[in-house]
Coordinates of C-alpha atoms (C1' of nucleotides) in Angstrom, one line a residue:
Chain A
X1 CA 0.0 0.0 0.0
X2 CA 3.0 2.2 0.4
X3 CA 2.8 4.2 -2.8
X4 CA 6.3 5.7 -1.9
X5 CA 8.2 2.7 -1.6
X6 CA 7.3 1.7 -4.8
X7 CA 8.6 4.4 -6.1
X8 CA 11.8 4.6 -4.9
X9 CA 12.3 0.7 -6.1
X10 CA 11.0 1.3 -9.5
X11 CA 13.2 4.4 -10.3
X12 CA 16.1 2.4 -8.7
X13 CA 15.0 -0.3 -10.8
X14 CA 15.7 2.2 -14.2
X15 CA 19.0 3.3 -12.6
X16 CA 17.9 6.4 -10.7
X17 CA 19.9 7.0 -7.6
X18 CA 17.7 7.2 -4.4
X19 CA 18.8 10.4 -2.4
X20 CA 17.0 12.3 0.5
X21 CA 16.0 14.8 -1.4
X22 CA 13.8 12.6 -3.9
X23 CA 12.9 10.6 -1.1
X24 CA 11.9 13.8 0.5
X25 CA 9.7 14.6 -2.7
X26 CA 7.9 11.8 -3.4
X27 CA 7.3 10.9 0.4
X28 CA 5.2 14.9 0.1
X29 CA 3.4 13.9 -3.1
X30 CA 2.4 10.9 -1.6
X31 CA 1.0 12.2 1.7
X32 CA -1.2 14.5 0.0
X33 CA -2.9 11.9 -2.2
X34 CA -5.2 13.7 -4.5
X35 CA -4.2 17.1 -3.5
X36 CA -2.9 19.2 -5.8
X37 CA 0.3 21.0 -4.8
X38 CA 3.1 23.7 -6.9
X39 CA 6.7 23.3 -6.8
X40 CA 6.9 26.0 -4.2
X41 CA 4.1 24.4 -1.7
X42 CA 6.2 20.8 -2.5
X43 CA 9.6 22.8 -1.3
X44 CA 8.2 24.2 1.9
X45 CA 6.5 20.9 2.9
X46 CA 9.8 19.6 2.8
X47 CA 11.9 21.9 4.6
X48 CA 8.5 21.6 7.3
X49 CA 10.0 18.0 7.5
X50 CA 13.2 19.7 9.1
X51 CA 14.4 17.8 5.7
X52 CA 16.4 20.1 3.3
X53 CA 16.9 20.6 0.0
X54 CA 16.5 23.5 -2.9
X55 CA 14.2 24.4 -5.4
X56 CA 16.4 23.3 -8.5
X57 CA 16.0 19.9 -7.1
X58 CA 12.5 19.9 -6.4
X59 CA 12.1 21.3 -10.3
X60 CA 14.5 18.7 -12.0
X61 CA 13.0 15.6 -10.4
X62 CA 9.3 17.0 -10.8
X63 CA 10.7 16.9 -14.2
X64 CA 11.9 13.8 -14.5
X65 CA 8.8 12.2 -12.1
X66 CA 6.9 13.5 -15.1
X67 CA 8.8 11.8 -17.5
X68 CA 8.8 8.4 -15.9
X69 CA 4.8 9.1 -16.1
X70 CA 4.8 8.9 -11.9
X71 CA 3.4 12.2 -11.2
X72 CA 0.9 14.3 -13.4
X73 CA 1.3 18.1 -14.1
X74 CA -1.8 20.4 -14.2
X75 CA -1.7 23.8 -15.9
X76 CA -4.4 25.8 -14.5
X77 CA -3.7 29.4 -14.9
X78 CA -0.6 31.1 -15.7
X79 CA 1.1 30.9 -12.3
X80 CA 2.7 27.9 -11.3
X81 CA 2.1 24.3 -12.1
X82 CA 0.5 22.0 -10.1
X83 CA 1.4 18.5 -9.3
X84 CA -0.1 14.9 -8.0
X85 CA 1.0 11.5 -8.4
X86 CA -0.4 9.8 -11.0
X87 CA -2.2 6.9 -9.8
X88 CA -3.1 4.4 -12.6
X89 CA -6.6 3.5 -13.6
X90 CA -7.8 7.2 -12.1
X91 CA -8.0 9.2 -14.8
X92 CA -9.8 12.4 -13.5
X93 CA -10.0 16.5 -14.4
X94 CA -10.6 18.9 -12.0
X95 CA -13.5 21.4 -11.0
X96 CA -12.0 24.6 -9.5
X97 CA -13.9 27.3 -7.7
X98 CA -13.5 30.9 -9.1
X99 CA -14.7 31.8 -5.3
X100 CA -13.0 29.7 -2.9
X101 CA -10.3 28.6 -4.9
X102 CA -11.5 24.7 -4.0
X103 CA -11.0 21.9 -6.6
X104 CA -12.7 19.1 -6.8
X105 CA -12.1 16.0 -9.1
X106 CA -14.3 14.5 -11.8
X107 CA -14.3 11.2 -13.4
X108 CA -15.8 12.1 -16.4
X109 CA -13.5 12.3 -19.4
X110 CA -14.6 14.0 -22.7
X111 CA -12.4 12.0 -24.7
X112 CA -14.0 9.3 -24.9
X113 CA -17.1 11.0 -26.8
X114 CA -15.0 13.0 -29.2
X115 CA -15.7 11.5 -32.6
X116 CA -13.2 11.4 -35.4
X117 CA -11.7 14.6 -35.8
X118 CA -10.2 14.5 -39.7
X119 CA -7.7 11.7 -38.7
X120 CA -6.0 13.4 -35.9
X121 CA -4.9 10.8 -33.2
X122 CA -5.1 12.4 -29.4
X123 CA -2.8 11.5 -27.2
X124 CA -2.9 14.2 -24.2
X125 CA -5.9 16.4 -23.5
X126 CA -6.5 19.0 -20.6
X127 CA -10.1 19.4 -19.1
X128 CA -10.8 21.7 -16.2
X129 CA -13.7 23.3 -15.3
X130 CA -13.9 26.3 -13.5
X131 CA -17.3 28.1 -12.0
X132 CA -18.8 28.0 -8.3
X133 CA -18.9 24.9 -5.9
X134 CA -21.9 24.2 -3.9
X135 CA -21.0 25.9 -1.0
X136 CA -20.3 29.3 -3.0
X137 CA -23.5 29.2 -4.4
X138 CA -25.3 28.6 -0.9
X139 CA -23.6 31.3 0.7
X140 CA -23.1 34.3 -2.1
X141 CA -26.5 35.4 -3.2
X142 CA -24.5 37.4 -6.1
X143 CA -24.1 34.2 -7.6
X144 CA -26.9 33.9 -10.0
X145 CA -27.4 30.6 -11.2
X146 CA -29.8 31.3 -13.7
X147 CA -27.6 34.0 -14.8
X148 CA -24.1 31.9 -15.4
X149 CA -24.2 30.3 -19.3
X150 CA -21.8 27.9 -19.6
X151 CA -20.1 30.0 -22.7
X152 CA -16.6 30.0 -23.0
Chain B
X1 CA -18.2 42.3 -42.7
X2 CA -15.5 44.3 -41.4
X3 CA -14.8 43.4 -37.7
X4 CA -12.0 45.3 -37.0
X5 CA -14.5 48.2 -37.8
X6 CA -17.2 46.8 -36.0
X7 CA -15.3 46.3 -32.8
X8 CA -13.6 49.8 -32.8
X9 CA -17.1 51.3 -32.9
X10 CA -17.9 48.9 -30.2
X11 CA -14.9 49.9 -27.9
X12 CA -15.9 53.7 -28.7
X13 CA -19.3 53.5 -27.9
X14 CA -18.2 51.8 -24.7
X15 CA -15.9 54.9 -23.7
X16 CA -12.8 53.7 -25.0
X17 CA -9.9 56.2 -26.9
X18 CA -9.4 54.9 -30.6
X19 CA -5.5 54.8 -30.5
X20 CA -3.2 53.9 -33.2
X21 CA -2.2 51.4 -31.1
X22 CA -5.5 49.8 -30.8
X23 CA -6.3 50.3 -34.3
X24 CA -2.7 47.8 -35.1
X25 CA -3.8 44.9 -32.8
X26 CA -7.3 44.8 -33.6
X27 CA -6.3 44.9 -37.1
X28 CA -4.2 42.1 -36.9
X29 CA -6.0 40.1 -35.0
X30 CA -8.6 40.3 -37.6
X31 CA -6.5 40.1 -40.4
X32 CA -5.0 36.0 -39.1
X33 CA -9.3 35.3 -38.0
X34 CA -9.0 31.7 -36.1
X35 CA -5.3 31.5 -35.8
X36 CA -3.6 31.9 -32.3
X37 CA -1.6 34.5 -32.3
X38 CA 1.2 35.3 -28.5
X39 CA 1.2 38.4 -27.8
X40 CA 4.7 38.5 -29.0
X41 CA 3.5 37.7 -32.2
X42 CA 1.3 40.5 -32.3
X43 CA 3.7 43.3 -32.0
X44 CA 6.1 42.1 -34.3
X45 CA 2.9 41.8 -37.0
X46 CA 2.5 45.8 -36.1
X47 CA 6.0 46.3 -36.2
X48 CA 6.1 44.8 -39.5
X49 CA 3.5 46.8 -40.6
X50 CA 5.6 50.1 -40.3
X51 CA 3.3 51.3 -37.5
X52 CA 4.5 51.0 -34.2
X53 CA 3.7 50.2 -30.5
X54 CA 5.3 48.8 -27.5
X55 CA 5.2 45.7 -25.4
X56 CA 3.0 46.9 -22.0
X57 CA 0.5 48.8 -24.5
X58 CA 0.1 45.2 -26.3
X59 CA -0.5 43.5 -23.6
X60 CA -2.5 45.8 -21.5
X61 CA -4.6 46.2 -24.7
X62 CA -5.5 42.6 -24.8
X63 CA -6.0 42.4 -21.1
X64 CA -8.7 45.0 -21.6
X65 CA -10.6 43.2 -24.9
X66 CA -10.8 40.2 -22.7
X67 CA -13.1 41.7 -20.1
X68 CA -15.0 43.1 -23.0
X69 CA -15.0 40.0 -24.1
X70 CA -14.0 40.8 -27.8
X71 CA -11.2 38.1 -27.7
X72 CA -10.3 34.8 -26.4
X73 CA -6.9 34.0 -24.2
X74 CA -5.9 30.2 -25.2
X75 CA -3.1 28.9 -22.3
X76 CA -1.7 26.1 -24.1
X77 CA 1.6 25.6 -22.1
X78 CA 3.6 27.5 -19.5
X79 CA 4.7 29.7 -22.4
X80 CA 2.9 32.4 -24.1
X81 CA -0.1 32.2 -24.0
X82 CA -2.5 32.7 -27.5
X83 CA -5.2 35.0 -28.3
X84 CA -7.7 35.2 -30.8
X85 CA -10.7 36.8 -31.5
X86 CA -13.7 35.9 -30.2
X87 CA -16.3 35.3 -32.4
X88 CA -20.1 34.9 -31.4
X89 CA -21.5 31.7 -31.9
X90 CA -18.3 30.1 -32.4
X91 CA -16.7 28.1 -29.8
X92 CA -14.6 25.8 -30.0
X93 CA -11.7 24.0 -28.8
X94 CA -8.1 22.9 -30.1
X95 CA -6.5 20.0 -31.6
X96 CA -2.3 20.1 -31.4
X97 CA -0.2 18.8 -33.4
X98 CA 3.0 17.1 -30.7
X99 CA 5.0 16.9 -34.1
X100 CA 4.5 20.0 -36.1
X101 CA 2.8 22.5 -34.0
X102 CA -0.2 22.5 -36.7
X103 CA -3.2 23.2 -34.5
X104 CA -6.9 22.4 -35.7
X105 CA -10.7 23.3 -34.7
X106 CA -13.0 20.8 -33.2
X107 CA -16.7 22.2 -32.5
X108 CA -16.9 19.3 -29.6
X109 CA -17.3 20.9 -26.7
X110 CA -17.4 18.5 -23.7
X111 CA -19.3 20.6 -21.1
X112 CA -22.5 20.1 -22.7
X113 CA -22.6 16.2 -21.7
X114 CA -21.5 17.1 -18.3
X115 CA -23.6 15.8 -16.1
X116 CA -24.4 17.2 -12.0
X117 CA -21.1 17.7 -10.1
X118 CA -22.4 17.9 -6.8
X119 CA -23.8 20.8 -7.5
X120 CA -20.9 22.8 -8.7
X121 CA -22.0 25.1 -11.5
X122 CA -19.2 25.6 -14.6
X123 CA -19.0 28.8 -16.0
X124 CA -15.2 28.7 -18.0
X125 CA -13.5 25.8 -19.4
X126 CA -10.5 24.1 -20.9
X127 CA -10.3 21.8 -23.3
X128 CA -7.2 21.1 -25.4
X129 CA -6.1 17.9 -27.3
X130 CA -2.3 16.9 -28.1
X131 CA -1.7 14.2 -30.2
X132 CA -0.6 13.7 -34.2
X133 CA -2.7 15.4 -36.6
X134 CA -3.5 12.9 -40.1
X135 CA -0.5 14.8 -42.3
X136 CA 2.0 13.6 -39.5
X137 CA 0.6 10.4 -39.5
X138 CA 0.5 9.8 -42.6
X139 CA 4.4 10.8 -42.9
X140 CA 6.1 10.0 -39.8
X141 CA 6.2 6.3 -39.0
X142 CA 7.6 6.3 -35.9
X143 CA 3.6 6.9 -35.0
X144 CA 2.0 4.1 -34.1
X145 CA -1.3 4.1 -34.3
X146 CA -2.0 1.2 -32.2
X147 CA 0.4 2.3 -29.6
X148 CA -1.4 5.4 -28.8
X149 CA -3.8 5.3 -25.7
X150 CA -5.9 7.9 -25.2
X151 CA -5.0 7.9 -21.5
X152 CA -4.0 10.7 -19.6
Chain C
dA1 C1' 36.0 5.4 -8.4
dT2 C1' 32.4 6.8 -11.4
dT3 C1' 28.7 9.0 -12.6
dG4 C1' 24.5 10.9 -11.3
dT5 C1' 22.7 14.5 -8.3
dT6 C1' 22.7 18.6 -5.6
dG7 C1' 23.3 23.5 -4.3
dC8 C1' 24.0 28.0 -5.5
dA9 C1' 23.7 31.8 -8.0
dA10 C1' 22.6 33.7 -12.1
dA11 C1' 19.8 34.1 -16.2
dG12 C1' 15.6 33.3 -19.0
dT13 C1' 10.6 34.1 -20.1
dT14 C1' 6.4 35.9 -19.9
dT15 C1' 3.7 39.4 -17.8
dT16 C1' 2.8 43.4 -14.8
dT17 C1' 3.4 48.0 -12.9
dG18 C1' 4.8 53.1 -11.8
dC19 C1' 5.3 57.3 -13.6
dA20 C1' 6.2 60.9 -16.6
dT21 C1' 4.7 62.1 -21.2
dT22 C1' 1.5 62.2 -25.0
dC23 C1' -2.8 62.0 -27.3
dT24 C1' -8.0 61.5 -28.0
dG25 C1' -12.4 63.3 -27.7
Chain D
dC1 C1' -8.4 70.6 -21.5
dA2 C1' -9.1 66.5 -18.8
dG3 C1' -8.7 62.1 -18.5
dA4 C1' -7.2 58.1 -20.8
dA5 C1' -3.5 55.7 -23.1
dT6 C1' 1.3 55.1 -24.2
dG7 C1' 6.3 54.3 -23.7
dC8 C1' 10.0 53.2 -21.0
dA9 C1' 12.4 50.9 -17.7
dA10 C1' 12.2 48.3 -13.9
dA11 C1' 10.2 44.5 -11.3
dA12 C1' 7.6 40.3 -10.4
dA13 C1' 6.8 35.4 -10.7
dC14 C1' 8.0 31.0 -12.2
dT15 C1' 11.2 28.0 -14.1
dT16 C1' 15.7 26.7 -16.2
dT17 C1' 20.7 26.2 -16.5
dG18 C1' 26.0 26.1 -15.8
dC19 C1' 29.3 24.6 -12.9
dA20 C1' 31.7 23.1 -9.0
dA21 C1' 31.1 20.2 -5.0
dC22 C1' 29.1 16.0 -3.3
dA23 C1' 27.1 11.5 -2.6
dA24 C1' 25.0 6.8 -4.1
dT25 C1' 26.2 2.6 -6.0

DNA sequence: ATTGTTGCAAAGTTTTTGCATTCTG
DNA sequence: CAGAATGCAAAAACTTTGCAACAAT
């Protein structure tokens, strides 16, 4: 059950040295589960550990997680990148509140209904959804429901 | 038919100065219609038009026909992000090319078949799709079509 | 011992901002 | 003429990189 373990063994396993700091890392990514977490929050949950290490090395092995496919990246806005490990078989896309700034996680994948589209083979696709989660709309009455079309 | 024209009127009406400045990127903008254009792009186009602008005036420009809603911001990657005009009745999403950058239209738009989220009400989305459009396909081997999952 | 990895500091990119100057209506 | 918009230069935010020192196998 110890995602982290894991891990470690399979990126020894490709010839990946096993040091504190990626220990460190992936020990982070795995206590947060689902929750999505930048570079920055990753670093300071680390030194929280009393462990140490530096942001070029949380940046080059979130790099190189992704490339092994162990952790996923997720681009909401234009500040920085998100991260999560990439547990197979839960394929999900995230719901974010414009309000609260809470995300929640769908299952439902679009990609699977897209038809042919004139031969062009997908291989990655980004789906996120932003609006107002239930809360929000119970508690702000400027938040019209009737009012919100789901343009754009 | 002219939009450039249209929207001009549109931004005067609303209170807006009709710079020289404004005239360029709205010009441009029309001129390329559906394709994504950075914002660096844009001021080299006005630059290479003979007129000329600068860098803050682009990009404050666009930040202001966003909330007017007269164009679109597309965040691709962690680089530039696109822009494009935004026209009524036309939304759509992206198809990317991973090999040659080519990027296509699809009219599929996936928050239509979403169903209840607990509740949470959408009011923006992102949809994008990477993969290998049919040219690259058809050219490059080295893409298997069987290989290709649709995951993630 | 070898080679990958880290730390540091510096640079790269895109985007934003303050302020004096200029221009539109 | 007043207020809005521009230009310039500087800063902000996130991420990447070169290189010498260090550590895992």
């Amino acid at each position: 059950m110890n995602r982290s373990l894991e891990i470690l063994q399979e990126l020894k396993k490709k010839g990946y040295k096993v040091t504190r700091q990626r220990e460190a890392i992936i020990s982070v990514l795995g206590e947060v589960e689902h929750q999505l977490l930048t570079a920055q929050e990753i670093f300071e949950k680390i030194l929280g550990m009393g462990s140490a290490t530096n942001f070029s090395t949380v940046y080059r092995n979130l790099e190189m997680l992704l490339q092994e496919e162990i952790i996923r990246k997720v681009e909401l806005n234009r500040d920085a990148a998100y991260y999560e490990l990439n547990y197979s078989g839960d394929h999900h896309h995230h719901l974010i509140c414009k309000k609260c700034g809470s995300i929640q996680t769908t299952s439902f994948c679009p990609l699977e209904r897209l038809g042919d589209e004139d031969g062009f083979i997908p291989v990655e696709h980004k789906f996120e959804i932003y609006g107002y989660c239930k809360e929000c709309v119970k508690t702000d009455s400027t938040i019209d429901r009737e009012l919100i079309s789901k343009s754009d």
